[in-house]
CSV table of C-alpha atoms in Angstrom, one decimal:
chain,number,residue,atom,x,y,z
G,1,UNK,CA,6.5,103.3,75.2
G,2,UNK,CA,5.8,103.4,78.9
G,3,UNK,CA,9.6,103.1,79.7
G,4,UNK,CA,10.3,105.9,77.2
G,5,UNK,CA,7.9,108.2,79.0
G,6,UNK,CA,9.2,107.3,82.3
G,7,UNK,CA,12.8,108.3,81.3
G,8,UNK,CA,11.6,111.6,79.6
G,9,UNK,CA,9.9,112.5,83.0
G,10,UNK,CA,13.1,111.4,84.8
G,11,UNK,CA,15.2,113.7,82.6
G,12,UNK,CA,12.8,116.4,82.9
G,13,UNK,CA,12.8,116.2,86.7
G,14,UNK,CA,16.7,116.3,86.9
G,15,UNK,CA,16.7,119.3,84.6
G,16,UNK,CA,14.0,121.4,86.8
G,17,UNK,CA,16.1,120.2,89.9
G,18,UNK,CA,19.4,121.6,88.4
G,19,UNK,CA,17.6,124.9,87.6
G,20,UNK,CA,16.0,125.0,91.3
G,21,UNK,CA,19.6,124.3,92.6
G,22,UNK,CA,20.9,127.1,90.4
G,23,UNK,CA,18.2,129.4,91.6
G,24,UNK,CA,19.2,128.6,95.2
G,25,UNK,CA,23.1,128.9,94.6
G,26,UNK,CA,25.0,131.5,96.9
G,27,UNK,CA,25.2,135.3,95.6
G,28,UNK,CA,28.1,136.2,93.5
G,29,UNK,CA,31.0,137.0,95.9
G,30,UNK,CA,33.2,140.2,95.4
G,31,UNK,CA,36.3,140.9,96.5
G,32,UNK,CA,36.8,143.2,99.6
G,33,UNK,CA,38.2,146.6,98.7
G,34,UNK,CA,41.9,147.2,100.4
G,35,UNK,CA,42.5,150.6,101.0
G,36,UNK,CA,45.4,153.1,102.2
G,37,UNK,CA,44.5,156.3,104.0
G,38,UNK,CA,46.3,159.5,103.1
G,39,UNK,CA,48.1,161.8,105.7
G,40,UNK,CA,46.0,164.3,107.1
G,41,UNK,CA,46.6,168.1,106.5
G,42,UNK,CA,45.0,170.6,108.8
G,43,UNK,CA,43.8,174.4,108.6
G,44,UNK,CA,44.3,175.4,112.0
G,45,UNK,CA,41.9,178.4,112.1
G,46,UNK,CA,38.5,176.8,110.2
G,47,UNK,CA,38.4,173.4,111.6
G,48,UNK,CA,39.1,171.9,108.3
G,49,UNK,CA,41.3,169.0,107.4
G,50,UNK,CA,42.3,167.3,104.0
G,51,UNK,CA,42.7,163.6,103.4
G,52,UNK,CA,41.9,160.9,101.3
G,53,UNK,CA,42.8,157.3,100.0
G,54,UNK,CA,43.5,154.7,97.5
G,55,UNK,CA,42.1,151.5,96.5
G,56,UNK,CA,45.1,149.4,96.6
G,57,UNK,CA,43.7,146.1,95.1
G,58,UNK,CA,41.6,147.8,92.2
G,59,UNK,CA,38.4,146.3,93.2
G,60,UNK,CA,35.3,148.3,91.8
G,61,UNK,CA,33.2,150.1,94.3
G,62,UNK,CA,29.9,151.6,94.8
G,63,UNK,CA,31.0,154.2,97.3
G,64,UNK,CA,34.2,155.5,99.0
G,65,UNK,CA,35.6,158.2,101.2
G,66,UNK,CA,36.6,158.4,104.6
G,67,UNK,CA,35.0,157.8,108.2
G,68,UNK,CA,36.3,159.7,111.3
G,69,UNK,CA,35.4,159.8,115.0
G,70,UNK,CA,36.7,161.4,118.2
G,71,UNK,CA,36.0,158.6,120.2
G,72,UNK,CA,36.1,155.4,118.0
G,73,UNK,CA,39.9,154.5,117.4
G,74,UNK,CA,38.7,152.6,114.3
G,75,UNK,CA,35.8,154.3,112.6
G,76,UNK,CA,33.4,152.9,110.5
G,77,UNK,CA,30.6,154.2,108.1
G,78,UNK,CA,28.3,154.1,110.8
G,79,UNK,CA,30.4,157.2,112.4
G,80,UNK,CA,31.0,160.5,110.6
G,81,UNK,CA,31.9,160.0,106.8
G,82,UNK,CA,32.5,161.7,103.7
G,83,UNK,CA,30.9,160.4,100.4
G,84,UNK,CA,33.3,161.1,97.2
G,85,UNK,CA,32.3,160.9,93.7
G,86,UNK,CA,33.5,157.9,92.0
G,87,UNK,CA,36.3,158.7,89.3
G,88,UNK,CA,39.5,156.7,89.9
G,89,UNK,CA,40.8,154.5,92.5
G,90,UNK,CA,42.2,157.1,94.4
G,91,UNK,CA,40.3,160.1,95.8
G,92,UNK,CA,40.6,163.2,98.3
G,93,UNK,CA,38.3,164.0,101.1
G,94,UNK,CA,37.7,167.4,102.9
G,95,UNK,CA,36.5,167.3,106.5
G,96,UNK,CA,34.6,170.1,107.6
G,97,UNK,CA,32.8,171.2,110.9
G,98,UNK,CA,35.4,169.6,113.3
G,99,UNK,CA,36.0,170.7,116.8
G,100,UNK,CA,39.2,172.7,117.1
G,101,UNK,CA,42.2,171.2,119.5
G,102,UNK,CA,40.3,167.9,119.4
G,103,UNK,CA,41.9,164.7,118.4
G,104,UNK,CA,40.3,162.4,115.6
G,105,UNK,CA,40.6,159.1,114.1
G,106,UNK,CA,40.2,158.8,110.4
G,107,UNK,CA,40.6,155.9,107.8
G,108,UNK,CA,39.7,155.5,104.2
G,109,UNK,CA,36.7,153.1,103.3
G,110,UNK,CA,35.2,151.5,100.1
G,111,UNK,CA,31.9,149.8,99.6
G,112,UNK,CA,31.8,146.9,96.9
G,113,UNK,CA,28.8,146.0,95.1
G,114,UNK,CA,27.7,143.1,97.4
G,115,UNK,CA,27.5,145.9,100.2
G,116,UNK,CA,30.7,144.7,102.1
G,117,UNK,CA,33.2,147.9,103.1
G,118,UNK,CA,36.8,147.5,103.6
G,119,UNK,CA,38.8,150.0,105.3
G,120,UNK,CA,42.3,151.5,105.1
G,121,UNK,CA,44.9,152.2,108.0
G,122,UNK,CA,43.7,154.5,110.9
G,123,UNK,CA,45.4,158.0,110.9
G,124,UNK,CA,45.1,159.8,114.2
G,125,UNK,CA,45.3,163.5,114.0
G,126,UNK,CA,44.6,166.8,116.0
G,127,UNK,CA,43.1,169.8,114.9
G,128,UNK,CA,44.6,173.5,115.2
G,129,UNK,CA,43.7,175.7,118.0
G,130,UNK,CA,42.4,178.4,115.8
G,131,UNK,CA,45.7,180.2,115.3
G,132,UNK,CA,48.3,179.9,112.0
G,133,UNK,CA,51.8,179.8,112.1
G,134,UNK,CA,53.0,183.5,111.8
G,135,UNK,CA,54.2,184.8,108.6
G,136,UNK,CA,57.8,185.5,107.8
G,137,UNK,CA,59.7,188.6,106.4
G,138,UNK,CA,60.6,188.6,102.9
G,139,UNK,CA,63.9,190.4,101.4
G,140,UNK,CA,65.7,190.4,98.2
G,141,UNK,CA,69.4,189.0,98.4
G,142,UNK,CA,70.2,189.2,94.9
G,143,UNK,CA,69.0,190.4,91.3
G,144,UNK,CA,66.6,192.8,90.0
G,145,UNK,CA,66.1,192.2,86.5
G,146,UNK,CA,66.7,189.7,83.6
G,147,UNK,CA,70.4,189.9,82.5
G,148,UNK,CA,73.8,188.3,83.3
G,149,UNK,CA,76.0,190.2,85.6
G,150,UNK,CA,78.2,189.2,88.6
G,151,UNK,CA,77.9,191.9,91.5
G,152,UNK,CA,76.8,192.8,94.8
G,153,UNK,CA,73.3,192.4,95.9
G,154,UNK,CA,70.4,193.9,93.6
G,155,UNK,CA,73.2,194.8,91.2
G,156,UNK,CA,73.7,191.4,90.2
G,157,UNK,CA,71.7,190.1,87.3
G,158,UNK,CA,69.8,186.7,86.6
G,159,UNK,CA,67.6,185.3,83.8
G,160,UNK,CA,65.0,182.9,85.2
G,161,UNK,CA,66.9,181.5,88.2
G,162,UNK,CA,65.2,177.9,88.6
G,163,UNK,CA,66.8,176.2,91.8
G,164,UNK,CA,68.8,177.4,94.9
G,165,UNK,CA,71.0,175.3,97.3
G,166,UNK,CA,72.8,176.2,100.4
G,167,UNK,CA,76.1,175.0,102.0
G,168,UNK,CA,77.2,175.1,105.7
G,169,UNK,CA,79.3,178.3,105.0
G,170,UNK,CA,76.3,180.1,104.1
G,171,UNK,CA,76.7,180.2,100.5
G,172,UNK,CA,73.6,180.3,98.1
G,173,UNK,CA,73.8,178.5,94.7
G,174,UNK,CA,71.6,179.4,92.0
G,175,UNK,CA,70.8,177.4,88.8
G,176,UNK,CA,70.6,180.5,86.5
G,177,UNK,CA,68.7,178.6,83.7
G,178,UNK,CA,68.4,181.0,80.9
G,179,UNK,CA,72.1,182.2,81.3
G,180,UNK,CA,72.8,178.4,81.4
G,181,UNK,CA,75.3,179.0,84.5
G,182,UNK,CA,75.6,178.2,88.3
G,183,UNK,CA,75.9,181.1,90.4
G,184,UNK,CA,77.3,181.7,93.9
G,185,UNK,CA,76.2,184.3,96.4
G,186,UNK,CA,78.1,184.4,99.4
G,187,UNK,CA,76.7,185.5,103.0
G,188,UNK,CA,77.8,189.0,101.8
G,189,UNK,CA,75.6,189.0,99.0
G,190,UNK,CA,78.3,188.8,96.2
G,191,UNK,CA,77.4,187.0,93.2
G,192,UNK,CA,80.1,185.1,91.2
G,193,UNK,CA,79.8,182.3,88.3
G,194,UNK,CA,80.7,178.9,89.6
G,195,UNK,CA,80.7,177.1,86.2
G,196,UNK,CA,79.3,178.0,82.8
G,197,UNK,CA,79.9,180.5,79.9
G,198,UNK,CA,76.5,181.8,79.6
G,199,UNK,CA,75.6,180.4,76.3
G,200,UNK,CA,73.8,177.1,75.8
G,201,UNK,CA,75.7,174.0,75.1
G,202,UNK,CA,76.9,170.9,76.4
G,203,UNK,CA,80.9,170.8,77.1
G,204,UNK,CA,82.7,169.3,80.3
G,205,UNK,CA,86.1,170.5,81.6
G,206,UNK,CA,87.4,173.6,83.4
G,207,UNK,CA,84.3,175.8,84.9
G,208,UNK,CA,85.1,178.9,83.0
G,209,UNK,CA,84.9,176.5,79.8
G,210,UNK,CA,82.1,174.0,80.7
G,211,UNK,CA,78.5,174.5,79.1
G,212,UNK,CA,74.9,173.7,80.3
G,213,UNK,CA,71.5,173.7,78.7
G,214,UNK,CA,69.0,175.2,81.1
G,215,UNK,CA,70.1,173.9,84.3
G,216,UNK,CA,67.2,173.0,86.7
G,217,UNK,CA,68.1,171.3,89.9
G,218,UNK,CA,70.9,171.6,92.3
G,219,UNK,CA,72.2,169.7,95.4
G,220,UNK,CA,75.6,170.2,97.2
G,221,UNK,CA,77.1,167.4,99.1
G,222,UNK,CA,79.2,167.4,102.3
G,223,UNK,CA,82.4,167.8,100.4
G,224,UNK,CA,81.4,170.8,98.4
G,225,UNK,CA,80.6,168.9,95.2
G,226,UNK,CA,77.6,170.3,93.3
G,227,UNK,CA,75.6,168.0,91.3
G,228,UNK,CA,73.3,169.6,88.6
G,229,UNK,CA,70.2,168.3,86.9
G,230,UNK,CA,70.9,169.7,83.5
G,231,UNK,CA,67.5,169.8,82.0
G,232,UNK,CA,68.0,170.5,78.4
G,233,UNK,CA,71.0,168.4,78.1
G,234,UNK,CA,69.2,165.4,79.7
G,235,UNK,CA,72.3,164.9,81.9
G,236,UNK,CA,73.3,164.9,85.5
G,237,UNK,CA,76.6,166.9,86.0
G,238,UNK,CA,79.3,167.2,88.7
G,239,UNK,CA,81.1,170.1,89.6
G,240,UNK,CA,84.2,169.7,92.1
G,241,UNK,CA,85.3,172.4,94.5
G,242,UNK,CA,88.2,172.7,92.2
G,243,UNK,CA,86.2,173.9,89.6
G,244,UNK,CA,86.2,170.8,87.1
G,245,UNK,CA,82.7,169.7,85.5
G,246,UNK,CA,81.9,166.2,84.4
G,247,UNK,CA,79.0,164.4,83.4
G,248,UNK,CA,77.9,162.1,86.0
G,249,UNK,CA,75.0,160.4,84.4
G,250,UNK,CA,73.5,160.2,81.2
G,251,UNK,CA,74.7,160.6,77.3
G,252,UNK,CA,72.6,163.8,76.1
G,253,UNK,CA,70.1,161.2,74.4
G,254,UNK,CA,66.5,161.6,75.6
G,255,UNK,CA,65.3,158.2,76.8
G,256,UNK,CA,64.5,156.3,80.0
G,257,UNK,CA,67.2,153.3,79.9
G,258,UNK,CA,68.7,152.5,83.3
G,259,UNK,CA,72.4,151.7,83.2
G,260,UNK,CA,75.7,152.8,84.6
G,261,UNK,CA,76.9,156.3,83.7
G,262,UNK,CA,76.8,157.2,79.9
G,263,UNK,CA,74.5,154.0,79.4
G,264,UNK,CA,71.6,155.5,81.3
G,265,UNK,CA,69.1,158.2,79.6
G,266,UNK,CA,67.0,160.9,81.1
G,267,UNK,CA,64.4,163.1,79.5
G,268,UNK,CA,64.3,166.6,81.3
G,269,UNK,CA,65.6,165.7,84.6
G,270,UNK,CA,64.0,168.7,86.7
G,271,UNK,CA,65.1,168.1,90.4
G,272,UNK,CA,67.8,166.3,92.3
G,273,UNK,CA,68.1,165.4,96.0
G,274,UNK,CA,70.6,163.4,98.1
G,275,UNK,CA,69.5,160.6,100.5
G,276,UNK,CA,71.2,160.2,103.9
G,277,UNK,CA,73.0,156.8,102.3
G,278,UNK,CA,74.4,159.0,99.5
G,279,UNK,CA,72.0,158.0,96.7
G,280,UNK,CA,71.0,160.7,94.5
G,281,UNK,CA,67.3,160.9,93.5
G,282,UNK,CA,66.1,162.6,90.2
G,283,UNK,CA,62.7,163.7,89.1
G,284,UNK,CA,63.0,162.7,85.5
G,285,UNK,CA,60.0,165.2,84.5
G,286,UNK,CA,59.4,164.4,80.7
G,287,UNK,CA,59.6,160.6,81.5
G,288,UNK,CA,57.2,161.0,84.6
G,289,UNK,CA,59.6,158.8,86.5
G,290,UNK,CA,61.8,159.0,89.7
G,291,UNK,CA,65.3,157.8,89.3
G,292,UNK,CA,67.9,156.8,91.6
G,293,UNK,CA,71.6,157.3,91.1
G,294,UNK,CA,74.3,155.4,93.3
G,295,UNK,CA,77.6,157.2,94.0
G,296,UNK,CA,79.2,154.9,91.3
G,297,UNK,CA,76.6,156.5,88.8
G,298,UNK,CA,74.2,153.5,88.6
G,299,UNK,CA,70.9,154.7,87.5
G,300,UNK,CA,67.7,152.6,88.3
G,301,UNK,CA,63.9,153.6,88.1
G,302,UNK,CA,62.5,153.3,91.7
G,303,UNK,CA,58.9,154.7,91.0
G,304,UNK,CA,56.6,155.7,87.7
G,305,UNK,CA,56.0,153.9,84.7
G,306,UNK,CA,56.4,156.8,81.9
G,307,UNK,CA,52.6,157.1,81.7
G,308,UNK,CA,51.6,161.0,82.3
G,309,UNK,CA,48.8,160.0,85.0
G,310,UNK,CA,48.1,160.0,89.0
G,311,UNK,CA,48.2,156.5,90.2
G,312,UNK,CA,49.3,155.6,93.7
G,313,UNK,CA,50.7,152.2,94.6
G,314,UNK,CA,54.0,150.5,94.7
G,315,UNK,CA,57.3,151.4,92.6
G,316,UNK,CA,56.5,151.4,88.7
G,317,UNK,CA,53.2,150.4,89.2
G,318,UNK,CA,52.5,154.1,90.1
G,319,UNK,CA,52.0,157.1,87.5
G,320,UNK,CA,53.2,160.8,87.9
G,321,UNK,CA,52.7,163.8,85.7
G,322,UNK,CA,55.6,166.2,85.3
G,323,UNK,CA,57.3,165.7,88.8
G,324,UNK,CA,59.8,168.7,89.8
G,325,UNK,CA,61.0,169.1,93.1
G,326,UNK,CA,62.0,166.5,95.5
G,327,UNK,CA,63.3,166.2,99.2
G,328,UNK,CA,63.6,163.9,102.0
G,329,UNK,CA,62.4,164.0,105.7
G,330,UNK,CA,64.7,163.0,108.7
G,331,UNK,CA,62.9,159.2,108.4
G,332,UNK,CA,64.0,158.9,104.7
G,333,UNK,CA,60.7,159.3,103.2
G,334,UNK,CA,61.0,161.1,99.8
G,335,UNK,CA,58.5,163.9,98.8
G,336,UNK,CA,57.7,165.1,95.3
G,337,UNK,CA,56.4,168.1,94.0
G,338,UNK,CA,54.2,167.4,91.0
G,339,UNK,CA,52.9,170.4,89.4
G,340,UNK,CA,50.6,169.0,86.7
G,341,UNK,CA,48.7,167.0,89.6
G,342,UNK,CA,48.7,170.0,91.7
G,343,UNK,CA,50.0,167.4,94.6
G,344,UNK,CA,52.9,166.5,96.7
G,345,UNK,CA,53.4,162.7,96.6
G,346,UNK,CA,55.1,160.7,99.5
G,347,UNK,CA,57.5,157.8,98.7
G,348,UNK,CA,58.5,155.6,101.6
G,349,UNK,CA,61.8,153.7,101.6
G,350,UNK,CA,60.1,150.5,99.9
G,351,UNK,CA,58.8,153.0,97.2
G,352,UNK,CA,55.3,153.0,98.2
G,353,UNK,CA,53.7,155.9,96.7
G,354,UNK,CA,50.7,157.8,98.4
G,355,UNK,CA,49.4,161.4,98.3
G,356,UNK,CA,50.7,163.6,101.1
G,357,UNK,CA,48.7,166.8,100.2
G,358,UNK,CA,46.8,168.3,97.2
G,359,UNK,CA,45.9,166.3,94.0
G,360,UNK,CA,43.2,166.4,91.0
G,361,UNK,CA,40.2,165.9,93.1
G,362,UNK,CA,37.8,168.7,93.9
G,363,UNK,CA,38.0,167.9,97.7
G,364,UNK,CA,41.8,168.1,98.0
G,365,UNK,CA,43.7,170.9,99.2
G,366,UNK,CA,44.4,173.3,96.7
G,367,UNK,CA,47.8,173.7,95.7
G,368,UNK,CA,48.6,175.9,92.7
G,369,UNK,CA,51.1,173.7,90.5
G,370,UNK,CA,53.7,173.0,93.3
G,371,UNK,CA,57.1,173.7,91.9
G,372,UNK,CA,59.7,172.5,94.5
G,373,UNK,CA,59.9,171.7,98.3
G,374,UNK,CA,62.5,171.3,101.3
G,375,UNK,CA,61.9,169.7,104.5
G,376,UNK,CA,63.9,171.1,107.7
G,377,UNK,CA,65.2,168.9,110.6
G,378,UNK,CA,62.1,169.3,112.5
G,379,UNK,CA,60.0,167.7,109.7
G,380,UNK,CA,58.4,171.0,108.8
G,381,UNK,CA,57.8,171.2,105.0
G,382,UNK,CA,58.0,174.0,102.7
G,383,UNK,CA,56.5,174.4,99.2
G,384,UNK,CA,56.8,177.1,96.6
G,385,UNK,CA,53.8,176.8,94.2
G,386,UNK,CA,53.0,178.9,90.9
G,387,UNK,CA,49.9,180.9,92.3
G,388,UNK,CA,53.0,182.8,93.9
G,389,UNK,CA,52.7,181.4,97.6
G,390,UNK,CA,55.3,179.8,99.8
G,391,UNK,CA,53.5,177.1,101.9
G,392,UNK,CA,54.4,175.4,105.3
G,393,UNK,CA,52.9,172.0,106.4
G,394,UNK,CA,54.5,171.7,109.7
G,395,UNK,CA,55.4,168.5,111.4
G,396,UNK,CA,52.1,168.3,113.1
G,397,UNK,CA,50.8,168.5,109.4
G,398,UNK,CA,49.2,171.9,110.0
G,399,UNK,CA,48.7,174.2,106.6
G,400,UNK,CA,49.9,177.9,106.8
G,401,UNK,CA,51.1,180.5,103.8
G,402,UNK,CA,54.6,181.8,105.2
G,403,UNK,CA,54.7,184.6,102.3
G,404,UNK,CA,52.6,185.5,99.1
G,405,UNK,CA,49.3,185.6,97.7
G,406,UNK,CA,47.5,185.0,94.3
G,407,UNK,CA,49.0,188.1,92.9
G,408,UNK,CA,52.3,189.1,91.4
G,409,UNK,CA,54.7,191.4,92.2
G,410,UNK,CA,58.2,192.2,93.8
G,411,UNK,CA,57.1,193.3,97.0
G,412,UNK,CA,59.3,192.6,100.1
G,413,UNK,CA,58.4,192.9,103.8
G,414,UNK,CA,55.8,191.0,105.8
G,415,UNK,CA,54.7,187.7,104.3
G,416,UNK,CA,51.3,188.7,104.4
G,417,UNK,CA,51.9,191.7,102.0
G,418,UNK,CA,54.8,190.4,100.1
G,419,UNK,CA,54.7,189.3,96.1
G,420,UNK,CA,56.4,186.9,94.0
G,421,UNK,CA,56.1,186.1,90.4
G,422,UNK,CA,56.4,182.4,89.7
G,423,UNK,CA,58.7,181.3,92.6
G,424,UNK,CA,60.3,177.7,91.8
G,425,UNK,CA,63.3,176.7,93.7
G,426,UNK,CA,63.5,176.5,97.5
G,427,UNK,CA,66.5,175.8,100.0
G,428,UNK,CA,66.9,176.2,103.7
G,429,UNK,CA,70.0,177.8,105.3
G,430,UNK,CA,71.8,176.8,108.4
G,431,UNK,CA,69.8,179.4,110.4
G,432,UNK,CA,66.4,178.1,109.1
G,433,UNK,CA,65.8,181.0,106.7
G,434,UNK,CA,64.2,180.0,103.2
G,435,UNK,CA,65.8,181.0,100.1
G,436,UNK,CA,63.5,181.1,97.0
G,437,UNK,CA,64.4,181.4,93.4
G,438,UNK,CA,61.8,184.0,92.2
G,439,UNK,CA,61.8,182.7,88.7
G,440,UNK,CA,59.9,185.6,86.7
G,441,UNK,CA,61.1,188.1,89.0
G,442,UNK,CA,64.8,187.3,88.1
G,443,UNK,CA,65.5,187.4,91.9
G,444,UNK,CA,66.8,185.6,94.9
G,445,UNK,CA,64.4,186.1,97.8
G,446,UNK,CA,64.9,185.4,101.6
G,447,UNK,CA,62.1,184.7,104.3
G,448,UNK,CA,63.1,185.0,107.7
G,449,UNK,CA,60.8,183.1,110.1
């Protein structure tokens, strides 16, 4: 009996010791958040800047935002910081009360449940000097009312022009969507039809017999071939300088299959751009994807996962929501106008997707459903938004309005008083002038800077 009692005491002591050991165990360890900091866009006149970040390893946090300093080149949360409302793994931040003409360092931060803070990459930027870039001067190149007529200047008629492109000779090409034709405007303002019959349909062959269905995006290569994102037909079409129309990729079915030529499928391709290496990139709008097409017609998906959402990351781990315009900078980075997310997304050569400007966050730079964008040789970026503005983010990431305001109209003249009605497509000519497809006004407009 005594032995049994002793054994019970030993077991009880061991159990208590285990409990005590558990009580003294180390706290639960949480992964450190890993972040990427967005590019900074600056308001030159009001000492405001917009940036943000994304948690790249999806670690839950109790706080996030950006920290910034004029003296600490690696700012921490002990410096100035923003604290954003936690909703998703990506966020926008608005910096206010900055000093003009001053260099700042900023980086995203995230603090986990154990109180440990991770930081993103440092972005250096300089605030403006209090003066914005000047407005441009707006004029009407062609068009005046809804219709279909080839003529000179405002005597020519268009019906919902969606996209514009230019060539080295100074010609402007227009995707005249409701007329379902591709038009050409010479430097003298003479409008002609390049391809299409003026009726919705699908037919390859000679230009005057070929048919399109709401053509949406255009790009002209160095040889004068025109590539068209034929939105309603779910196709990418090609028009040769000799006037022969063929199908470059897609088979007309709505889908998201990768493949070569007609084995690939699209759903509402909206924008198209050509990279320096000769590959084409398409915003496959209804699929919420970015697709790549080689010169041989091989189609692959490089970004997006078909989910209509707003997720940054790498390649097909990312999400878009109705991407439209697409363009490249001089370094080969891709930029996408994303109307439904009110954002401009940036895609690097390794297909890392971040937010360049705007976004759905309340602290983000307000873009009114950006439609299209182009980038000049100096890395100045131009954007059309559905609010009726043509916006510039210059090479130093300074934000300004080139022309237009949140009113509708057809007024030409100084950009501060000029009015558009649903500007969509945008192009740049050899002189640096901005060409706009003024969709609801059925006009092609020019802005001289």
